[in-house]
Short mmCIF file of C-alpha atoms and ligand atoms in Angstrom, two decimals:
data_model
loop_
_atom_site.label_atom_id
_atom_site.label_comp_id
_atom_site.label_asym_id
_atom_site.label_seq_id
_atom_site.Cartn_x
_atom_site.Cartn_y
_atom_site.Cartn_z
CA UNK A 1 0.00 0.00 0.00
CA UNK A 2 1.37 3.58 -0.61
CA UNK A 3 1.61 5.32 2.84
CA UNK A 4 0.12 8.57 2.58
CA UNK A 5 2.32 11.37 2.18
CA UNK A 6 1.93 12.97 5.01
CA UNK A 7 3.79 10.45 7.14
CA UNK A 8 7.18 10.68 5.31
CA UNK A 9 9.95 12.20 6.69
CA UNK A 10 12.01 12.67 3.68
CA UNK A 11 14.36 15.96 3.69
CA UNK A 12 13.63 18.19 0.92
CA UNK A 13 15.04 20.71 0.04
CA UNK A 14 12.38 22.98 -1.66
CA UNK A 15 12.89 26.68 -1.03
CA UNK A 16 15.00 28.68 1.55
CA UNK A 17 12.06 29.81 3.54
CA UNK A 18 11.30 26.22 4.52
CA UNK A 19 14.57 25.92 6.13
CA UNK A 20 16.13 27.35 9.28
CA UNK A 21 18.98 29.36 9.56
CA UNK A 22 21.20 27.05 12.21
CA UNK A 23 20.34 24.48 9.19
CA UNK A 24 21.35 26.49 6.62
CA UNK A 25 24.37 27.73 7.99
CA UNK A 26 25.91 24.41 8.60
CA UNK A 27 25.32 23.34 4.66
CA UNK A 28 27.16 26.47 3.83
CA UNK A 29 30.00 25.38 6.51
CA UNK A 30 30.15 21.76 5.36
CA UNK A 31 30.24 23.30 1.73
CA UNK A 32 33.03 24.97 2.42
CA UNK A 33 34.76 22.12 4.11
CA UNK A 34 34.01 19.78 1.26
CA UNK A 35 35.43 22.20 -1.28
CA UNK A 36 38.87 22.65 0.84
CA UNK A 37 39.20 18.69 1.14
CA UNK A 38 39.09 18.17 -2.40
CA UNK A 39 40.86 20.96 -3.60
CA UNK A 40 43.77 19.94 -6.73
CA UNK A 41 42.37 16.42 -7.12
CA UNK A 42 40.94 15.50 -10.46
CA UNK A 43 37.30 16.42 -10.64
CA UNK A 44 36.29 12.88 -11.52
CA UNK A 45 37.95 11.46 -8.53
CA UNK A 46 36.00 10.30 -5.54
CA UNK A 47 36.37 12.19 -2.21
CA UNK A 48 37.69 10.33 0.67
CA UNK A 49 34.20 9.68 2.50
CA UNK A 50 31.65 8.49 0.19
CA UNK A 51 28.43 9.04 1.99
CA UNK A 52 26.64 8.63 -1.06
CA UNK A 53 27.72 5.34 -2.06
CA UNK A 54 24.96 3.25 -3.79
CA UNK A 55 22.31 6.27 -4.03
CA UNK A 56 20.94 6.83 -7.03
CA UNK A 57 19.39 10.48 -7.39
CA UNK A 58 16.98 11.26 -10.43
CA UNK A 59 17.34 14.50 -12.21
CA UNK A 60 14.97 15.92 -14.19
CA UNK A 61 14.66 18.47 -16.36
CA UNK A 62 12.14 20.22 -17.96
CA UNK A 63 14.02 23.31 -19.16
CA UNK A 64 17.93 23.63 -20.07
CA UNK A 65 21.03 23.88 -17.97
CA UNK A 66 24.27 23.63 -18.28
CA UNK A 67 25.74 24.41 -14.42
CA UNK A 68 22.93 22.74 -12.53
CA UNK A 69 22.84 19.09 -14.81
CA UNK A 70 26.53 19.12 -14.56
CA UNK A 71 27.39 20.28 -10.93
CA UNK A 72 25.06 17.46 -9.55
CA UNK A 73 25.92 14.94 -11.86
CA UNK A 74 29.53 15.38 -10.45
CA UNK A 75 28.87 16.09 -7.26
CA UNK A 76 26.99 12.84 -6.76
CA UNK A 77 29.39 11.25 -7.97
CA UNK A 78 32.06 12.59 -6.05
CA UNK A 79 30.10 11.27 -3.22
CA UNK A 80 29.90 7.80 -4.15
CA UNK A 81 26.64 8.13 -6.18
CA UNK A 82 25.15 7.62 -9.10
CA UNK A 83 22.77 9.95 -11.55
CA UNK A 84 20.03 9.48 -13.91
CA UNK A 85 19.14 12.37 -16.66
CA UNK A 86 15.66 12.42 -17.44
CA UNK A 87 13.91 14.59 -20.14
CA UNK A 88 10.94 15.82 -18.22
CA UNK A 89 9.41 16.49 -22.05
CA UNK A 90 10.24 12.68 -22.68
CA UNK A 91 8.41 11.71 -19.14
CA UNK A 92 5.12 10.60 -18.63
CA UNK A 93 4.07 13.08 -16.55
CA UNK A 94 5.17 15.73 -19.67
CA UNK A 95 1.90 13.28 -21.53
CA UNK A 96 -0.84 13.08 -18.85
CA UNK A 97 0.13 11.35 -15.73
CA UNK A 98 -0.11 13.39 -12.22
CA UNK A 99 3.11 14.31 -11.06
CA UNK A 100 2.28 12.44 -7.61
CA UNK A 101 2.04 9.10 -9.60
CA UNK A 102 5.19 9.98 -10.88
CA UNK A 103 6.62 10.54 -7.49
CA UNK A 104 5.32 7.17 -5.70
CA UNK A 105 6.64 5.35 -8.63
CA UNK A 106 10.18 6.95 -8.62
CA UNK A 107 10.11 6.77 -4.85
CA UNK A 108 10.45 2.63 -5.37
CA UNK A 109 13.71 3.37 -8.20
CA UNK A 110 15.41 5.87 -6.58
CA UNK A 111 17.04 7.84 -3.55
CA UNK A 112 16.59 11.06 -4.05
CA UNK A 113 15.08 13.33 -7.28
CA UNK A 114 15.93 16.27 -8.10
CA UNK A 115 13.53 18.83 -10.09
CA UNK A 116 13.87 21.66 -12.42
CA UNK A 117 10.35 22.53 -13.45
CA UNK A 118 8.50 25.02 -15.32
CA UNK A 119 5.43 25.19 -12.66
CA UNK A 120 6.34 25.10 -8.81
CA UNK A 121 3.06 23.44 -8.37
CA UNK A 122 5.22 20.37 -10.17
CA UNK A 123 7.85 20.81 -7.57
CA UNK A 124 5.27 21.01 -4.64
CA UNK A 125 3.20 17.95 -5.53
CA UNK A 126 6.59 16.32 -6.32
CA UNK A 127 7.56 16.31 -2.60
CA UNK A 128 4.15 15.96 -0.87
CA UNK A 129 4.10 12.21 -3.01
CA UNK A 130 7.18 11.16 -2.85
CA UNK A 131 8.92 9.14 -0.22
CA UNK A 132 12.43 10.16 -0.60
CA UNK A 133 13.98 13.57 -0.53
CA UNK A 134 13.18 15.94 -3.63
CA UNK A 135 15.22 18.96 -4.37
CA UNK A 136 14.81 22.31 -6.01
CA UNK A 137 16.47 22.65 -9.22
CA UNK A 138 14.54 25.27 -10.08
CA UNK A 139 11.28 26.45 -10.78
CA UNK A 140 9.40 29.39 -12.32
CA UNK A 141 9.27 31.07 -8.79
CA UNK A 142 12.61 30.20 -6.81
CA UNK A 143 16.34 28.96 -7.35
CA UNK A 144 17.60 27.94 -3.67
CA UNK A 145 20.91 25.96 -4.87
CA UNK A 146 21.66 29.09 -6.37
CA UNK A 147 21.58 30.79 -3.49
CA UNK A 148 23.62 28.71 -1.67
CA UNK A 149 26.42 28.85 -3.89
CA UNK A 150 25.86 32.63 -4.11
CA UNK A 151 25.90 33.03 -0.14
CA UNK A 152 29.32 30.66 -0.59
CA UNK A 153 31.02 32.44 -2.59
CA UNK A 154 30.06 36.03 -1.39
CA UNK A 155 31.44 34.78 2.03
CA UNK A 156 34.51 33.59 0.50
CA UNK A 157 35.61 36.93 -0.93
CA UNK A 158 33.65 39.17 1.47
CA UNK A 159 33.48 37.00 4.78
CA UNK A 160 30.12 36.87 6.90
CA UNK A 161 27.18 37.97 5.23
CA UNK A 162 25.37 38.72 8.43
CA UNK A 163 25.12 42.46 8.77
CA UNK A 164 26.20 43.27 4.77
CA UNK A 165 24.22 45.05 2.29
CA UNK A 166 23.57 42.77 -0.82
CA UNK A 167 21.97 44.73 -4.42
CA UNK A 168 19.86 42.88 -6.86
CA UNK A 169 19.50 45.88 -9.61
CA UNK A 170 17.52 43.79 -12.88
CA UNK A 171 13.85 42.03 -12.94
CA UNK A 172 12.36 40.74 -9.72
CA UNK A 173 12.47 37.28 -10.96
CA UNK A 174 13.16 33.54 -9.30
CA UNK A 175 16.49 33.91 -8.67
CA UNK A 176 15.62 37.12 -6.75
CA UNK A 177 13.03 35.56 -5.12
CA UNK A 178 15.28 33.19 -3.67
CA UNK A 179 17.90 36.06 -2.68
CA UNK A 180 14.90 37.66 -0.46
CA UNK A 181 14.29 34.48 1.19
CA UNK A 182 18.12 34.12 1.92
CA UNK A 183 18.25 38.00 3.12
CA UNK A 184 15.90 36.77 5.76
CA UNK A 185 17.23 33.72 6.49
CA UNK A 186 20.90 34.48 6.42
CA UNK A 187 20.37 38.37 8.07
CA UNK A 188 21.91 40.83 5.86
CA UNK A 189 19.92 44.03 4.04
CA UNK A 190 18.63 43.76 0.23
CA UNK A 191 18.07 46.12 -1.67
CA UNK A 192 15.88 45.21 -5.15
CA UNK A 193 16.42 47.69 -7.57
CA UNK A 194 13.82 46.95 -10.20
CA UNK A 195 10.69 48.88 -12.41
CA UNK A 196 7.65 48.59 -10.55
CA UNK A 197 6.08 46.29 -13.17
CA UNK A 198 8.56 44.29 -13.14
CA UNK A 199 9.02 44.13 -8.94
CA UNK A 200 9.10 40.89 -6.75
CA UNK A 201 5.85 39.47 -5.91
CA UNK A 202 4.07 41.38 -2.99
CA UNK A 203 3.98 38.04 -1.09
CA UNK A 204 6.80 37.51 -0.78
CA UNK A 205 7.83 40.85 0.43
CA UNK A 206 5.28 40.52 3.05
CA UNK A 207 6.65 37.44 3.97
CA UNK A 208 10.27 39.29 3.94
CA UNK A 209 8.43 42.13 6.69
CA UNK A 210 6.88 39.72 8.98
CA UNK A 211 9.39 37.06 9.01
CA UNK A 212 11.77 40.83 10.49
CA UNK A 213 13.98 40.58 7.42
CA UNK A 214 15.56 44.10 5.62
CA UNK A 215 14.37 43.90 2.09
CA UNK A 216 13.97 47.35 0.20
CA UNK A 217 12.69 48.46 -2.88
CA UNK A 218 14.74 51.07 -4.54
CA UNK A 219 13.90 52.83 -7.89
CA UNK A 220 17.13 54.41 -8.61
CA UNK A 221 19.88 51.50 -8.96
CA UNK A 222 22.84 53.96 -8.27
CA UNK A 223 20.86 54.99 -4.67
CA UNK A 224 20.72 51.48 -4.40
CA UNK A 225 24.64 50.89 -4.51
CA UNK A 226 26.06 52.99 -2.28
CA UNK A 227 27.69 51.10 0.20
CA UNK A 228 26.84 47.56 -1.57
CA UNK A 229 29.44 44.93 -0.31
CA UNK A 230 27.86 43.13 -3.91
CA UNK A 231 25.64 43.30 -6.58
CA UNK A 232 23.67 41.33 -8.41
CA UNK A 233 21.58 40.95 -11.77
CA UNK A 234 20.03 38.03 -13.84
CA UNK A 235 18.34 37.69 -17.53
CA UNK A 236 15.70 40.70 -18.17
CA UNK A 237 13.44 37.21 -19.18
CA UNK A 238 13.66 34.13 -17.64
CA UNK A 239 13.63 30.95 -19.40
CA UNK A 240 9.64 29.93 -18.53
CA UNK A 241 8.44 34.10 -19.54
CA UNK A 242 10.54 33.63 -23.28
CA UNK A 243 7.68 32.24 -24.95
CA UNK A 244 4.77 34.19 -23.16
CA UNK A 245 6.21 37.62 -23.66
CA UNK A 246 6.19 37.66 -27.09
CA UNK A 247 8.16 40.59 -29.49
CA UNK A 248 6.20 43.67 -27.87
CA UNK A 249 6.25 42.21 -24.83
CA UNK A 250 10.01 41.85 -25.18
CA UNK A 251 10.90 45.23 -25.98
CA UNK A 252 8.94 46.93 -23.35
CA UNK A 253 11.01 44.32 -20.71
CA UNK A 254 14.50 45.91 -22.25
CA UNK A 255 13.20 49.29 -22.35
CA UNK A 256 11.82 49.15 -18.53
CA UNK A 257 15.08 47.03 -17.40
CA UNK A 258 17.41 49.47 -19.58
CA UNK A 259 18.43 51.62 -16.60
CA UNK A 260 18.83 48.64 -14.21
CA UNK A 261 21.88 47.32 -16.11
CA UNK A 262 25.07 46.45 -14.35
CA UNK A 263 28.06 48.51 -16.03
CA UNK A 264 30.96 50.08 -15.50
CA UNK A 265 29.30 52.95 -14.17
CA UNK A 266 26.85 51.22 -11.25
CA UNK A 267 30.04 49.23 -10.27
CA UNK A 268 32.43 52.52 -9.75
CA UNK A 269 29.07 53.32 -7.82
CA UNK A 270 29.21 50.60 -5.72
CA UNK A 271 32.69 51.06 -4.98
CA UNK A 272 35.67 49.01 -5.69
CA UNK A 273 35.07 46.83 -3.02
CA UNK A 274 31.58 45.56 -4.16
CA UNK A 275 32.16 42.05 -6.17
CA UNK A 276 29.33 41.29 -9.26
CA UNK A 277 27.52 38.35 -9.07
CA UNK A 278 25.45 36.45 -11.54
CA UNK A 279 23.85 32.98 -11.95
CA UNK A 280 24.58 32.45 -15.35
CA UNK A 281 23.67 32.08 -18.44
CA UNK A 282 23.94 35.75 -19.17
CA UNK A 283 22.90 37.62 -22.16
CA UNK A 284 25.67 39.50 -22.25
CA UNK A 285 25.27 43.60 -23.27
CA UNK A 286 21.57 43.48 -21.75
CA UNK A 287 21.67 42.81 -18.10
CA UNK A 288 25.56 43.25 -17.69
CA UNK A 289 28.30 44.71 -19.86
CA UNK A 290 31.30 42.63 -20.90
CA UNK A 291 33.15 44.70 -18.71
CA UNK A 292 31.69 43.80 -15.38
CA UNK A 293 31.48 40.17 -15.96
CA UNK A 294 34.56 39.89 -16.72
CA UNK A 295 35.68 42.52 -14.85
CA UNK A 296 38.01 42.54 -11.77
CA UNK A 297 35.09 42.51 -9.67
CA UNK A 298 33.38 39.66 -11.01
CA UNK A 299 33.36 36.21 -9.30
CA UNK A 300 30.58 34.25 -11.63
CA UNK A 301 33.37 31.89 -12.05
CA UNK A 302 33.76 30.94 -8.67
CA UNK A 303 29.65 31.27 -8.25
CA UNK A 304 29.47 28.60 -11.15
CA UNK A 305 32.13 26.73 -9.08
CA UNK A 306 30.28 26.73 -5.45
CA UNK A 307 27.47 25.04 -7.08
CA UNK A 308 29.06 22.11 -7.29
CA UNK A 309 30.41 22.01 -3.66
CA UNK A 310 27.37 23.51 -1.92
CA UNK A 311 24.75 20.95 -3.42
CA UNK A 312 27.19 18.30 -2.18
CA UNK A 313 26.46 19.51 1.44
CA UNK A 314 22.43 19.61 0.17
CA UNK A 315 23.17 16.13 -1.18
CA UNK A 316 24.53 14.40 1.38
CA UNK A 317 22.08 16.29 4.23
CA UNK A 318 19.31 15.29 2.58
CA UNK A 319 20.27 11.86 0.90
CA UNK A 320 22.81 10.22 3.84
N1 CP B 401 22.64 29.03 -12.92
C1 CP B 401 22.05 27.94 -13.43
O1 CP B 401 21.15 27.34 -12.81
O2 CP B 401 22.53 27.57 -14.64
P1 CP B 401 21.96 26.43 -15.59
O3 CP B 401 20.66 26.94 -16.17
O4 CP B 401 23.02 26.26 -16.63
O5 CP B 401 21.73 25.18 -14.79
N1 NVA B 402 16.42 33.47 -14.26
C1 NVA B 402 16.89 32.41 -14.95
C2 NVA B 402 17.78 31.51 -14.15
C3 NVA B 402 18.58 30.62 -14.99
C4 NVA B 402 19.53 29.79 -14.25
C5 NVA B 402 15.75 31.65 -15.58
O1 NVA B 402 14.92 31.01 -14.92
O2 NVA B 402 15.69 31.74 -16.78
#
């Protein structure tokens, strides 16, 4: 008999909001630890500890991705694990069957399954079926591995986040969705520099209010900089909005976004100190100049990196 959902205790990790700080912290810790025990060996070689040996963990994918297919597919492996791509176009569940079939059936394959989806809902009824941990890969709404290689790596070149002052200057879209909910849980100010019609969604500033956490709207991106310890931009259209939008719906994006790109000129803002940040893919020239990303205070390299590292502390919480 399937039990009913309700009774699992699998670990997912679904959105940053869902998780505690004290929790959160220590995968950022361990992330960090994992990277510095590994560092100069070959990236297919195992780490010492394997506490992933004989999972298997399901990925699916109903958009593309470069970073996120590759980082876990390594990192599970890494671990001791094993991976299984899955087309979620080439899935049942892309034809017709309900995503929590899909879930108690995978539940009996596999050990863990991790989701990037074009409808949250997906995601949500994902984890309330299945009986082993599910994971954020990305939705339409959030990004939380993102984050945690973002928080990494700011940490890394900036130390504690705690206290600092963090700009997102672009479209209030999943990724910064993701950053409010690690403003909150991680305690340092945001500031979202973004066209109204283009803003986060009320919610979740509401959310950002009650839950105590500093997250500020600010029209004018070069207000927004000053005294920035990093800033941070993503596409002007994200991947699920690029066939919505359409070609007028396009053009008014760029022309609304226009002022909220990151160049030379916000950065000098910001002060040399600030580092850029950005999730990648970008479309370079729109969002950021060629200048800042590869600039000297870019670190999307090292962002990309932490991805890797930091889902191998969500791994092996969630999957050991
Ligand atoms: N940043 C990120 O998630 O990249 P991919 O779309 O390449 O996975
Ligand atoms: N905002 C982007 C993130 C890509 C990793 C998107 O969803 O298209």
């Amino acid at each position: 008999m399937n039990a009913p959902a309700k009774l699992m205790t699998a670990k997912h990790f679904l959105d940053l909001d869902a998780l505690d700080p004290a929790t959160l912290r220590k995968l950022i810790d361990d992330a960090k630890r994992m990277k510095v025990a590994r560092a100069g060996r070959p990236k297919g070689a195992h780490d010492d500890a394997l506490p992933l040996k004989g999972r298997m963990l399901a990925l699916i994918f109903e958009k593309p991705s470069t970073r996120t297919r590759i980082s876990f597919d390594v990192g599970m492996r890494q671990l001791g694990g094993e991976t299984m791509f899955l087309d979620g176009r080439d899935m049942q569940f892309g034809h017709g069957e309900t995503v929590g079939d899909t879930a108690r059936v995978l539940s009996r394959y596999v050990d863990g399954i991790m989701l990037r989806t074009k409808r949250h809902q997906s995601l949500i009824e994902l984890s309330e079926a299945a009986s082993v941990p599910v994971i954020n890969g990305l939705t339409d709404r959030t990004h939380p591995c993102q984050l945690m290689a973002d928080i990494m790596t700011f940490e890394e070149h900036r130390g504690p986040i705690a206290g600092k002052t963090v700009v997102w200057s672009g479209a209030g879209n999943n990724v910064c969705a993701s950053w409010i909910h690690a403003a909150v849980r991680f305690n340092f100010e945001l500031r979202v520099a973004c066209p109204p019609e283009v803003g986060p969604d009320q919610r979740l500033l509401a959310w950002a209010k009650q839950e105590g956490g500093r997250v500020n709207l600010v029209r004018d991106p070069f207000e927004a900089v000053s005294g920035a310890s990093a800033v941070v931009t993503d596409t002007w259209v994200q991947m699920s909005e690029a066939d919505q939008l359409g070609e007028g719906g396009m053009r008014s994006r760029h022309n609304s976004l226009a002022r909220y790109r990151v160049d030379e000129r916000l950065m000098a803002a910001a002060g040399k100190d600030a580092i850029f940040l950005h999730c990648l893919p970008a479309h370079r020239g729109e969002e950021v100049t060629d200048g800042v990303l590869d600039g000297p205070q870019s670190v999307v390299i090292d962002e990309a990196e932490n991805r890797l590292h930091s889902q191998k502390a969500v791994l092996v919480w969630a999957l050991s």
